[in-house]
Coordinates of C-alpha atoms in Angstrom, one line a residue:
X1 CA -39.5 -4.2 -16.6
X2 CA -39.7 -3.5 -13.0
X3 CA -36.6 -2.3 -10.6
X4 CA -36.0 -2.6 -6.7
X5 CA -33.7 -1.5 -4.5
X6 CA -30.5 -3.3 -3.1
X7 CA -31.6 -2.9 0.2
X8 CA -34.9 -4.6 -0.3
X9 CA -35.6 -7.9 1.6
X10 CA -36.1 -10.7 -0.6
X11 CA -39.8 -10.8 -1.6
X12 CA -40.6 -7.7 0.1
X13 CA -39.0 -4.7 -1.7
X14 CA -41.5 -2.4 -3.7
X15 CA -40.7 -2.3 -7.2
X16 CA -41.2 0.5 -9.5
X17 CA -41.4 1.3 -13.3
X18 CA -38.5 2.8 -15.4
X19 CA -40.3 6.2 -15.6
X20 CA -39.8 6.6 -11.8
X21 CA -36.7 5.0 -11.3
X22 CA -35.2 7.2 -13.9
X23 CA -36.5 10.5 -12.1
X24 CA -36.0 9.0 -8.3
X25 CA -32.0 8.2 -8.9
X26 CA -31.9 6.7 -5.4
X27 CA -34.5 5.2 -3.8
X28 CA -35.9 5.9 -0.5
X29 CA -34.2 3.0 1.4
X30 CA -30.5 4.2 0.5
X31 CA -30.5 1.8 -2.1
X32 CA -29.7 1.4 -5.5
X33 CA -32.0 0.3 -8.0
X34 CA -31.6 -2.9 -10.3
X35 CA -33.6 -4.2 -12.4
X36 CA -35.9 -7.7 -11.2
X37 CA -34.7 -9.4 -13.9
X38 CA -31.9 -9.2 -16.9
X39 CA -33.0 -9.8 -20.4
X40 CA -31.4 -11.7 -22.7
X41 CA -29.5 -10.1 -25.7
X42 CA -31.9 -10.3 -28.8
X43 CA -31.0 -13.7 -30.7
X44 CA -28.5 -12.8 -33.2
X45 CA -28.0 -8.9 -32.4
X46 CA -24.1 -9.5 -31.9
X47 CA -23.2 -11.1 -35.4
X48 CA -26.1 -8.3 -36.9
X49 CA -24.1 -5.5 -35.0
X50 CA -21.9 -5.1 -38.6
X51 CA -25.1 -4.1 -40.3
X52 CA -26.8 -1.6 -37.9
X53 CA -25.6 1.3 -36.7
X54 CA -24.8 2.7 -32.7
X55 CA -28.0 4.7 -32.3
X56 CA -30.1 1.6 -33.9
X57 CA -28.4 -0.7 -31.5
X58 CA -28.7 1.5 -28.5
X59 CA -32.2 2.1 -29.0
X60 CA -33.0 -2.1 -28.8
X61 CA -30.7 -2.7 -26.6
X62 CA -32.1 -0.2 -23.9
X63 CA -35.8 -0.9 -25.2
X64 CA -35.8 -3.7 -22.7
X65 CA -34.9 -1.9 -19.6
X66 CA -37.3 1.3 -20.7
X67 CA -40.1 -0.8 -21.0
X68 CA -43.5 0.8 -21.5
X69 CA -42.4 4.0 -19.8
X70 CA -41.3 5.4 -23.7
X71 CA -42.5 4.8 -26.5
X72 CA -39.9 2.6 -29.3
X73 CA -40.4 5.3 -31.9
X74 CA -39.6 7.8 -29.5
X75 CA -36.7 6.0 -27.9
X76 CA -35.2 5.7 -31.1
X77 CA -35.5 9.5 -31.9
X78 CA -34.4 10.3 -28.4
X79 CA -31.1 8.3 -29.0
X80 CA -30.4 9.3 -32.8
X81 CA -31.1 13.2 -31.2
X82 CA -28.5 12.5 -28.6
X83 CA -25.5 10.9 -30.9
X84 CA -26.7 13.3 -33.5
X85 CA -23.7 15.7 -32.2
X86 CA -20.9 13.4 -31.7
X87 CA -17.6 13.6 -33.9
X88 CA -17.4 10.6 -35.0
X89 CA -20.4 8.3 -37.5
X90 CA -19.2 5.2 -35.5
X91 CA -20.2 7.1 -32.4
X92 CA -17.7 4.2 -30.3
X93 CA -14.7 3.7 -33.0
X94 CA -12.3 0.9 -33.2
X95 CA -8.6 1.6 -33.2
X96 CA -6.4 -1.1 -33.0
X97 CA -3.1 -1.1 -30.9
X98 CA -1.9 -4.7 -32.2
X99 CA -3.7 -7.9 -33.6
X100 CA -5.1 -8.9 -30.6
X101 CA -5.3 -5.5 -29.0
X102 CA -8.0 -2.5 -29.3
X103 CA -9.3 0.7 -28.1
X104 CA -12.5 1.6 -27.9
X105 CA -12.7 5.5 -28.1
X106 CA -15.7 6.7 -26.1
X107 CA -14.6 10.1 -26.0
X108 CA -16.0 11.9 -29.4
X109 CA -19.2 13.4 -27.5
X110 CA -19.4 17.3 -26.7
X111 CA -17.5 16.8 -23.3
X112 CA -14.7 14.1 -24.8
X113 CA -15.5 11.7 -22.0
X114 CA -17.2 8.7 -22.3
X115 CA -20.0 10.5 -19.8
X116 CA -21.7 11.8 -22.9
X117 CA -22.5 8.5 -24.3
X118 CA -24.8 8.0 -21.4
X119 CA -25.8 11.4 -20.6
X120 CA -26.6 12.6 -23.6
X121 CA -29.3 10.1 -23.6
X122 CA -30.5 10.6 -20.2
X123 CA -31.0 13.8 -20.6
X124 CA -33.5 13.4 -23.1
X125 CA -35.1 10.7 -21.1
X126 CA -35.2 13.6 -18.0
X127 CA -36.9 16.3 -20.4
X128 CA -39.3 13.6 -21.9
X129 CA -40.9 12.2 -18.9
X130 CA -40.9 15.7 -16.9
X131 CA -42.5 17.2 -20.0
X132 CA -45.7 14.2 -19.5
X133 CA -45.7 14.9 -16.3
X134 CA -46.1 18.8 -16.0
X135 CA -43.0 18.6 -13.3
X136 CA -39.4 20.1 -12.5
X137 CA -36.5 18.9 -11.3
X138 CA -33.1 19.9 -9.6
X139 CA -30.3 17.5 -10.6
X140 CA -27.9 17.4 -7.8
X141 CA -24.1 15.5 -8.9
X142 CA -20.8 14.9 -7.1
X143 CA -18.0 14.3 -10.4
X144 CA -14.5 13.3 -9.9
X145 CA -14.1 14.7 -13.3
X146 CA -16.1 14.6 -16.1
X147 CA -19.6 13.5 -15.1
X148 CA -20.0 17.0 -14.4
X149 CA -19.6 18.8 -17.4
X150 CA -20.9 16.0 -19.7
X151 CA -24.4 16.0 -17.1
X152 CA -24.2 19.9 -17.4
X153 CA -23.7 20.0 -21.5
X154 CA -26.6 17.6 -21.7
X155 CA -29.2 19.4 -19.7
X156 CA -27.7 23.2 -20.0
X157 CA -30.8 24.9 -21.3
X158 CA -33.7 22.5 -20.9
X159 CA -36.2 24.4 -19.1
X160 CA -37.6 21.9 -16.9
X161 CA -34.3 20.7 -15.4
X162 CA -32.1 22.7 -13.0
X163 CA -28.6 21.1 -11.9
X164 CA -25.9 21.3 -8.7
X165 CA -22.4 20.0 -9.7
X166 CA -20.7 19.2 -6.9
X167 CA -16.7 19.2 -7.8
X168 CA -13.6 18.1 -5.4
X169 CA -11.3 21.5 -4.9
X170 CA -8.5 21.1 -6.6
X171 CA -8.4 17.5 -7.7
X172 CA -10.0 17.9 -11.3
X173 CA -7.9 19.1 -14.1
X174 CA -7.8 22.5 -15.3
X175 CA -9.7 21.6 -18.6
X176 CA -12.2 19.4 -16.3
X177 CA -13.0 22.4 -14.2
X178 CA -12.9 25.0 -16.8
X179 CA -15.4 22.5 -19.0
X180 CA -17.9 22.6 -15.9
X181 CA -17.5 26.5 -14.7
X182 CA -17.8 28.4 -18.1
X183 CA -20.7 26.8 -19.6
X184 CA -22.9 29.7 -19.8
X185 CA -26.8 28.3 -19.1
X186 CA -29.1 30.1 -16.1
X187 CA -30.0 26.2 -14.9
X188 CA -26.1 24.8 -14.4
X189 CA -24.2 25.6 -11.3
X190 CA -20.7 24.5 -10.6
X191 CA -19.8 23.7 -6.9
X192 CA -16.0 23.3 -5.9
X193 CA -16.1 21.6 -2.2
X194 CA -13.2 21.4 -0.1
X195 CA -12.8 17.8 0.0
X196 CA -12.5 15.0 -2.1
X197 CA -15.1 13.0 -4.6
X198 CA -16.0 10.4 -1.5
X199 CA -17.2 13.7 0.6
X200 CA -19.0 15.6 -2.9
X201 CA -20.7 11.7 -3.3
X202 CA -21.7 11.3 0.8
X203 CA -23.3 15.4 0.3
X204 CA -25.2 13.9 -2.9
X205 CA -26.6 11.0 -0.5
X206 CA -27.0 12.9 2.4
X207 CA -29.7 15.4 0.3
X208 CA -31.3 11.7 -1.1
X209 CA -31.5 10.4 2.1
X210 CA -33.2 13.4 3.6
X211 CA -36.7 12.8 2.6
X212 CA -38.3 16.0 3.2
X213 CA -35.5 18.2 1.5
X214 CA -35.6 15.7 -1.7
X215 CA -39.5 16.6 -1.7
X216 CA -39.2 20.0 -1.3
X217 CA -36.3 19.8 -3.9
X218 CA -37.6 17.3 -6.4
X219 CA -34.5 16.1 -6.2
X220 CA -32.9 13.9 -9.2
X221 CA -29.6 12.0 -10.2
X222 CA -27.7 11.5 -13.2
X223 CA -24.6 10.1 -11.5
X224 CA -24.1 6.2 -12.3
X225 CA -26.1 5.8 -9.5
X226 CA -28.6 6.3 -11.4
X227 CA -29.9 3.0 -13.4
X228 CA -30.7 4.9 -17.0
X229 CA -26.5 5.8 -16.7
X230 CA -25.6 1.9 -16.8
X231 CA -28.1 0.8 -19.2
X232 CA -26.9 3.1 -22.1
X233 CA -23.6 2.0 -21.2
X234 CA -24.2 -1.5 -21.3
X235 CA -24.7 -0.6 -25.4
X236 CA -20.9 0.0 -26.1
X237 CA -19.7 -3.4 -25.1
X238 CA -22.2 -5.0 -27.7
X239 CA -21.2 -2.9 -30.0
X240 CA -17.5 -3.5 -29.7
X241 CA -17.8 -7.6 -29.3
X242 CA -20.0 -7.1 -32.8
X243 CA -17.6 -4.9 -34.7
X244 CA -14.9 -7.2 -34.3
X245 CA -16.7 -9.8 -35.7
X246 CA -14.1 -12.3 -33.9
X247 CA -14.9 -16.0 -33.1
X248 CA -13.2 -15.4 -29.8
X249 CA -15.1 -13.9 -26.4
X250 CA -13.7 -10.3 -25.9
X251 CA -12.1 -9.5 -22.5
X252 CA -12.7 -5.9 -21.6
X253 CA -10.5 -3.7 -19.6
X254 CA -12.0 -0.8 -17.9
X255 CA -10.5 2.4 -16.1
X256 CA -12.6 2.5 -13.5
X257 CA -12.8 4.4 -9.6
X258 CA -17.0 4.2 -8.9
X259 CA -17.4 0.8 -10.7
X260 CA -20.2 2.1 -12.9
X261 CA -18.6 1.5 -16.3
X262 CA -17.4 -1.7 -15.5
X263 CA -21.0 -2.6 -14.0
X264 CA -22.6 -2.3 -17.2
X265 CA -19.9 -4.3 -18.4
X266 CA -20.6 -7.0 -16.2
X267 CA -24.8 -6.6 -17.0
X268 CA -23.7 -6.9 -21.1
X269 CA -22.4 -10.2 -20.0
X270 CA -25.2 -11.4 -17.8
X271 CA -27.8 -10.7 -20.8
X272 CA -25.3 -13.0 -22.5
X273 CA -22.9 -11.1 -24.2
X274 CA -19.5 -13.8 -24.6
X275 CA -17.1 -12.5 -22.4
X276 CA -13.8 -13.9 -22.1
X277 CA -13.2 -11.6 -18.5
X278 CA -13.5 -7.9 -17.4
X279 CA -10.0 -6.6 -16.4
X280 CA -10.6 -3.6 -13.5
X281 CA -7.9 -0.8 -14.0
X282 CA -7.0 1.0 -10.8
X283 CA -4.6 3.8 -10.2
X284 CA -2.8 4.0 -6.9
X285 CA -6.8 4.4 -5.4
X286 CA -7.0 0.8 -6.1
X287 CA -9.1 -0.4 -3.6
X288 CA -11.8 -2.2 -6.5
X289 CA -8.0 -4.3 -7.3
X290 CA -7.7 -5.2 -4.0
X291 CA -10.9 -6.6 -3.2
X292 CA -10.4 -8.8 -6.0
X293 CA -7.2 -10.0 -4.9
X294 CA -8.0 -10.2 -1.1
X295 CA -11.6 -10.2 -0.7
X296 CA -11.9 -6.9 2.1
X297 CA -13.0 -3.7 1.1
X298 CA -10.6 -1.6 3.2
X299 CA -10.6 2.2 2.5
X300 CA -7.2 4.3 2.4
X301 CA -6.8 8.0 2.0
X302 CA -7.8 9.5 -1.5
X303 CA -4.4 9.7 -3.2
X304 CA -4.3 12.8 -5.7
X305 CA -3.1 11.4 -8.8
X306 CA -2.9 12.3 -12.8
X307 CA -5.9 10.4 -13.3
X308 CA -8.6 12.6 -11.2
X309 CA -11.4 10.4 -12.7
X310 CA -10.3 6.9 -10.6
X311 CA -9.7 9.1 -7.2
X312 CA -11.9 7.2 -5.5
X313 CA -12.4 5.1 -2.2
X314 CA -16.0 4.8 -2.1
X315 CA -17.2 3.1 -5.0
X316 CA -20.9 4.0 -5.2
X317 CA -21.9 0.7 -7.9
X318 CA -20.2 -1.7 -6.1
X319 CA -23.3 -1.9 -3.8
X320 CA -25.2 -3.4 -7.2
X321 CA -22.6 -5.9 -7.6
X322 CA -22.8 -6.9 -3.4
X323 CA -26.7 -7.7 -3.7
X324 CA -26.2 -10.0 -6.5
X325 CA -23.5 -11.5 -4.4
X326 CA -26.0 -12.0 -1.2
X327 CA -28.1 -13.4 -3.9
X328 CA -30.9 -10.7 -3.7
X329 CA -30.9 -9.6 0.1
X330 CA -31.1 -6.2 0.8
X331 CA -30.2 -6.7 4.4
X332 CA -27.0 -8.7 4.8
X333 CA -25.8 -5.7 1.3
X334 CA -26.9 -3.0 3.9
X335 CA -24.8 -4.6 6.5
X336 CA -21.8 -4.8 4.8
X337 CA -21.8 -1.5 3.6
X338 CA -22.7 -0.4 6.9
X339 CA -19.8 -2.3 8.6
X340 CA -17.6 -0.6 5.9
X341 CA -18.5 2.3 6.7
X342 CA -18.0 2.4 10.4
X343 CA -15.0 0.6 10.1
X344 CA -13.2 0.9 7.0
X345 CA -13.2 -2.0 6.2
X346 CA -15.3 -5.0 5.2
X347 CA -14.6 -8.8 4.0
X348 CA -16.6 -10.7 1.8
X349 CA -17.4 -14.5 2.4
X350 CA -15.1 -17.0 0.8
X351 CA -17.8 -17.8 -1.9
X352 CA -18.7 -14.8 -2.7
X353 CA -14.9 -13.8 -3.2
X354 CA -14.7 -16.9 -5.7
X355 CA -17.3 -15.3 -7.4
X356 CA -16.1 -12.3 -7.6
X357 CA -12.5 -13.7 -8.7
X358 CA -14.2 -16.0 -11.6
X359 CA -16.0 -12.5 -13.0
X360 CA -13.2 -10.2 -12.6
X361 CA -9.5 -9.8 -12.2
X362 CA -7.2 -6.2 -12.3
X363 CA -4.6 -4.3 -11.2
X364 CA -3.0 -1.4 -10.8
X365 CA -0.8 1.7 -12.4
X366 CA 0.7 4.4 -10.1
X367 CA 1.6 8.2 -12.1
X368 CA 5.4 6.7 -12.9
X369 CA 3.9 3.8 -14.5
X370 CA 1.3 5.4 -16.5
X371 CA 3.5 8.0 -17.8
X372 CA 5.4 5.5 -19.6
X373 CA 2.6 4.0 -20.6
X374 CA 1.1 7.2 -22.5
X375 CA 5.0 8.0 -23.7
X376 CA 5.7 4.1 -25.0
X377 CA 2.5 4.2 -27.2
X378 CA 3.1 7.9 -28.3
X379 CA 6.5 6.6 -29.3
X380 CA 5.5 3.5 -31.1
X381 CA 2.5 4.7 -32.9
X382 CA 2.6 8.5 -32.7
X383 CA -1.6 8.2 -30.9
X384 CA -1.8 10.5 -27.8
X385 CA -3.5 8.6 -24.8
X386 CA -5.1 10.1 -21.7
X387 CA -3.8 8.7 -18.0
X388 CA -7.1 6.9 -17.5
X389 CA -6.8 5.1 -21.0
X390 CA -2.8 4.7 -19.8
X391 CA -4.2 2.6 -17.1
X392 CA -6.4 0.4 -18.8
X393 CA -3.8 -0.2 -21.4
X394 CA -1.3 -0.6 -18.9
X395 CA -3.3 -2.8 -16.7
X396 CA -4.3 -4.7 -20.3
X397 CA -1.1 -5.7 -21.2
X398 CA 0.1 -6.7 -17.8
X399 CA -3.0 -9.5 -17.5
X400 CA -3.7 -10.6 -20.7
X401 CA -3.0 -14.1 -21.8
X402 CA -1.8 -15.4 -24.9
X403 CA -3.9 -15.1 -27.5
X404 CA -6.9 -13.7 -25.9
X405 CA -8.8 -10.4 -27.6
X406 CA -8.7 -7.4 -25.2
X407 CA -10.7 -4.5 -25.8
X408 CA -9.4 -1.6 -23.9
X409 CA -12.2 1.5 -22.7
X410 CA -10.4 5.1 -24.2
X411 CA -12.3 6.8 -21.2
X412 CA -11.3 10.1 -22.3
X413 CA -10.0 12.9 -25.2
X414 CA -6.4 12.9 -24.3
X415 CA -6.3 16.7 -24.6
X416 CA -8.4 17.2 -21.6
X417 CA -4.9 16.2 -19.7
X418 CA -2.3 18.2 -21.7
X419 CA -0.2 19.0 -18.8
X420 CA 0.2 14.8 -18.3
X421 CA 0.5 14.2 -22.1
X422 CA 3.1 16.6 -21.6
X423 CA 5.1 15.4 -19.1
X424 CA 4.8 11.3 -21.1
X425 CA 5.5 12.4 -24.3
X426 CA 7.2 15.7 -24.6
X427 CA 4.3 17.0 -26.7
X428 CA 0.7 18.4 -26.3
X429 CA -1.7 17.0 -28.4
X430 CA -4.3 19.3 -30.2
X431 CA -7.6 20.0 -28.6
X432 CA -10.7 20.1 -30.6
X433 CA -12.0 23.8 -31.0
X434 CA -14.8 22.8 -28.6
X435 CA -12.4 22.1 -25.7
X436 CA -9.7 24.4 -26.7
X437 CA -12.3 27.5 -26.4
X438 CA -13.1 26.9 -22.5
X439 CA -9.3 28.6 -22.0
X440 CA -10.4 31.9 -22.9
X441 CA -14.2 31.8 -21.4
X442 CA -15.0 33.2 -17.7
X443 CA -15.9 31.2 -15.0
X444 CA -18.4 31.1 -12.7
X445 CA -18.2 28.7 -9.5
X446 CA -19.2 28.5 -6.0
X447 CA -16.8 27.5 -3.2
X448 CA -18.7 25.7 -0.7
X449 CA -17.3 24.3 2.6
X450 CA -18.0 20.3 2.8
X451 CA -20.8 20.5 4.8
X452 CA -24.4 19.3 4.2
X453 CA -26.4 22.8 5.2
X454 CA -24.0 24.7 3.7
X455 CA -25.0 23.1 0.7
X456 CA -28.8 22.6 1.0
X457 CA -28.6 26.3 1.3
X458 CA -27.3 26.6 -2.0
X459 CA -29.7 24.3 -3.9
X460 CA -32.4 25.8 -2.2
X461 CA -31.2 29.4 -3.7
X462 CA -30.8 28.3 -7.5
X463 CA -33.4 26.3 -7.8
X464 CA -36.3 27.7 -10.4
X465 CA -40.0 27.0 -9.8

């Protein structure tokens, strides 16, 4: 398996091994990377899914994608290490809302987000291929919520691995913060900049993109940017479609701000997973809905809302999505993205916005709506929801058709938002002893203004080795 860049000319990009593209995150170019080419589910995996169990599946699944860069007996260990932790055997559990209508929890990992389900495995992949390489790295994030604390559970400890969490002021919730700022470990540091996630994700690019600090730094990424992230995702919507054990193509709904979870959505179905549609859940940042329904990317302000996670104009994965829809060229992706950039907006061609229309519909919830969303299901089956999950549910019941199976993505533990639950349901729902202890720990963050020296400066002074 070999991966290049999106903003690699046709024929001419360099392509690289998993091994590097796991440890480069970004490549050189600005670009994402993707792999050359998408392999097929194994024949029969989905009706065998009933008799195997997550960390089996995950481990053939991503075998593909890892290639030779691990061995399969250590891939498996690596995965049946990481989901050796979680709360629940199922690792991705079932609940059903009605007949026709499910949640999949990913949310039982030691952050209660579905993060951990990736980045407890990337982790492992990080301290593996470090370890065979005598090498270090510094991990630099931006999180709009919980890829932060679930990429500094994972790696909290490891000694070959330092990491920079960089964290919008303000605009995560208290639990979010508190999850990333008292985790005691000499290699994680939390980094509260005063912006929002788009600046913490242009300072993550801007340190990529400057080649001589990356160097110096031996820079890494675990954001979704980074292609390990999407392919242990791509594991759940197998999973799901093979649990059912239903006739009928699943449609997926997905919260979703930096398009990552939906991506590996959208990749489950290209290796051939059936696939009825993928529903994209927006909040009031719903600029992923619109360019379904329009066609333009066109950016608005960053709208604070009780879903932190989704608060997001700049949706890092789309780029993955555009070079597939300029059929492979680097160039014409770069433009676009370029163009959207400088102007704000952007507009895709009228075939590539069919394309895009055929794959995917959505819509959007604002705070009003997804309140009574979380209180309507509290009140009819007494489950607590998160605002995230409120959307997709929301955004699930709005769009689906009659008689179509909708699997809907629980994104996260819905104590992690008490003060939301709150507000929807009068109650506040009880928060697993691992969560509920951050309340009473210290914390230990860095306010940094949202500017690049400023934080170069910083990695440069943590930074071990």
């Amino acid at each position: 398996m070999r991966y290049i860049s999106t903003r690699s000319e046709p024929g001419h990009g360099q392509s690289l091994a998993f091994d590097d593209v796991l440890l480069a995150g970004l490549a050189p170019d600005g670009g994402l990377y993707v792999p050359e080419q998408v392999p097929e589910l194994p024949a029969g995996v989905i009706s065998a899914v009933s008799g195997l169990s997550y960390c089996e599946l995950a481990a053939r699944l991503m075998a593909p994608y890892v290639g030779d860069a691990v061995a399969p007996e250590a891939l498996e260990a690596m995965v049946a290490d990481a989901y050796g932790s979680f709360a629940h055997p199922d690792v991705c559990p079932l609940a059903a809302l009605d007949d026709d209508h499910w949640l999949l929890e990913l949310f039982h990992g030691p952050t209660y987000a579905f993060k951990d389900i990736a980045l407890q495995v990337v982790a492992r992949l990080f301290d593996h291929e470090l370890e065979r390489r005598g090498e270090r790295a510094m991990i630099v994030a931006a999180t709009s919520g919980d890829t932060g604390s679930a990429a500094m559970e994972a790696v909290a400890g490891r000694d070959r691995i330092d990491i920079v969490v960089l964290h919008p002021s303000g605009r995560t919730s208290g639990i979010q913060r508190r999850q990333m700022t008292t985790l005691d470990a000499p290699n994680v540091h939390a980094v509260a900049v005063d912006g929002t996630f788009d600046d913490c994700q242009d300072l993550v690019k801007a340190m990529f993109n400057d080649q001589a600090f990356r160097t110096e730094s031996k820079l890494a990424a675990v954001n979704s940017i980074n292609w390990a992230r999407v392919a242990a995702q791509i594991v759940y919507y197998v999973w799901a479609a093979g649990r059912l054990a239903d006739e009928r193509p699943v449609t997926f709904c997905v919260p979703t701000g930096n398009f990552g979870n939906v991506l590996a959505g959208h990749y489950a179905r290209r290796m051939g997973l059936p696939n009825e549609r993928l529903l994209i859940a927006s909040n009031t940042n719903d600029i992923l809905s619109r360019l379904i329904e329009t066609g333009e990317l066109a950016a608005h302000d960053v709208v604070p809302t009780l879903s932190p996670s989704m608060d997001i104009q700049i949706s890092s994965n789309l780029e993955r999505l555009l070079f597939e829809l300029f059929d492979g060229d680097g160039g014409a992706t770069e433009g676009l993205l370029t163009q959207f950039r400088a102007d704000g907006r952007a507009r895709l061609r009228a075939g590539q916005h069919e394309r895009v229309r055929a794959g995917f519909s959505g819509d959007r919830l604002d705070d009003r709506e997804t309140l009574e969303v979380m209180g309507r299901v509290h009140a009819s089956s007494g489950r607590f929801i998160d605002p995230h999950t409120a959307v997709g549910i929301g955004v699930a019941e709005r769009c689906r058709r009659p008689g179509e199976l909708v699997v809907t993505l629980a994104t996260a533990h819905p104590a992690k938002f008490p003060e939301a639950v709150e507000r929807a349901t009068g109650s506040v729902p009880d928060a697993p002893p691992a969560l509920a202890a951050v309340a009473n720990r210290p914390e230990r963050c860095t306010s940094l203004p949202n500017d690049i020296a400023a934080i170069k400066d910083f990695v440069r002074s943590v930074r071990r080795g």
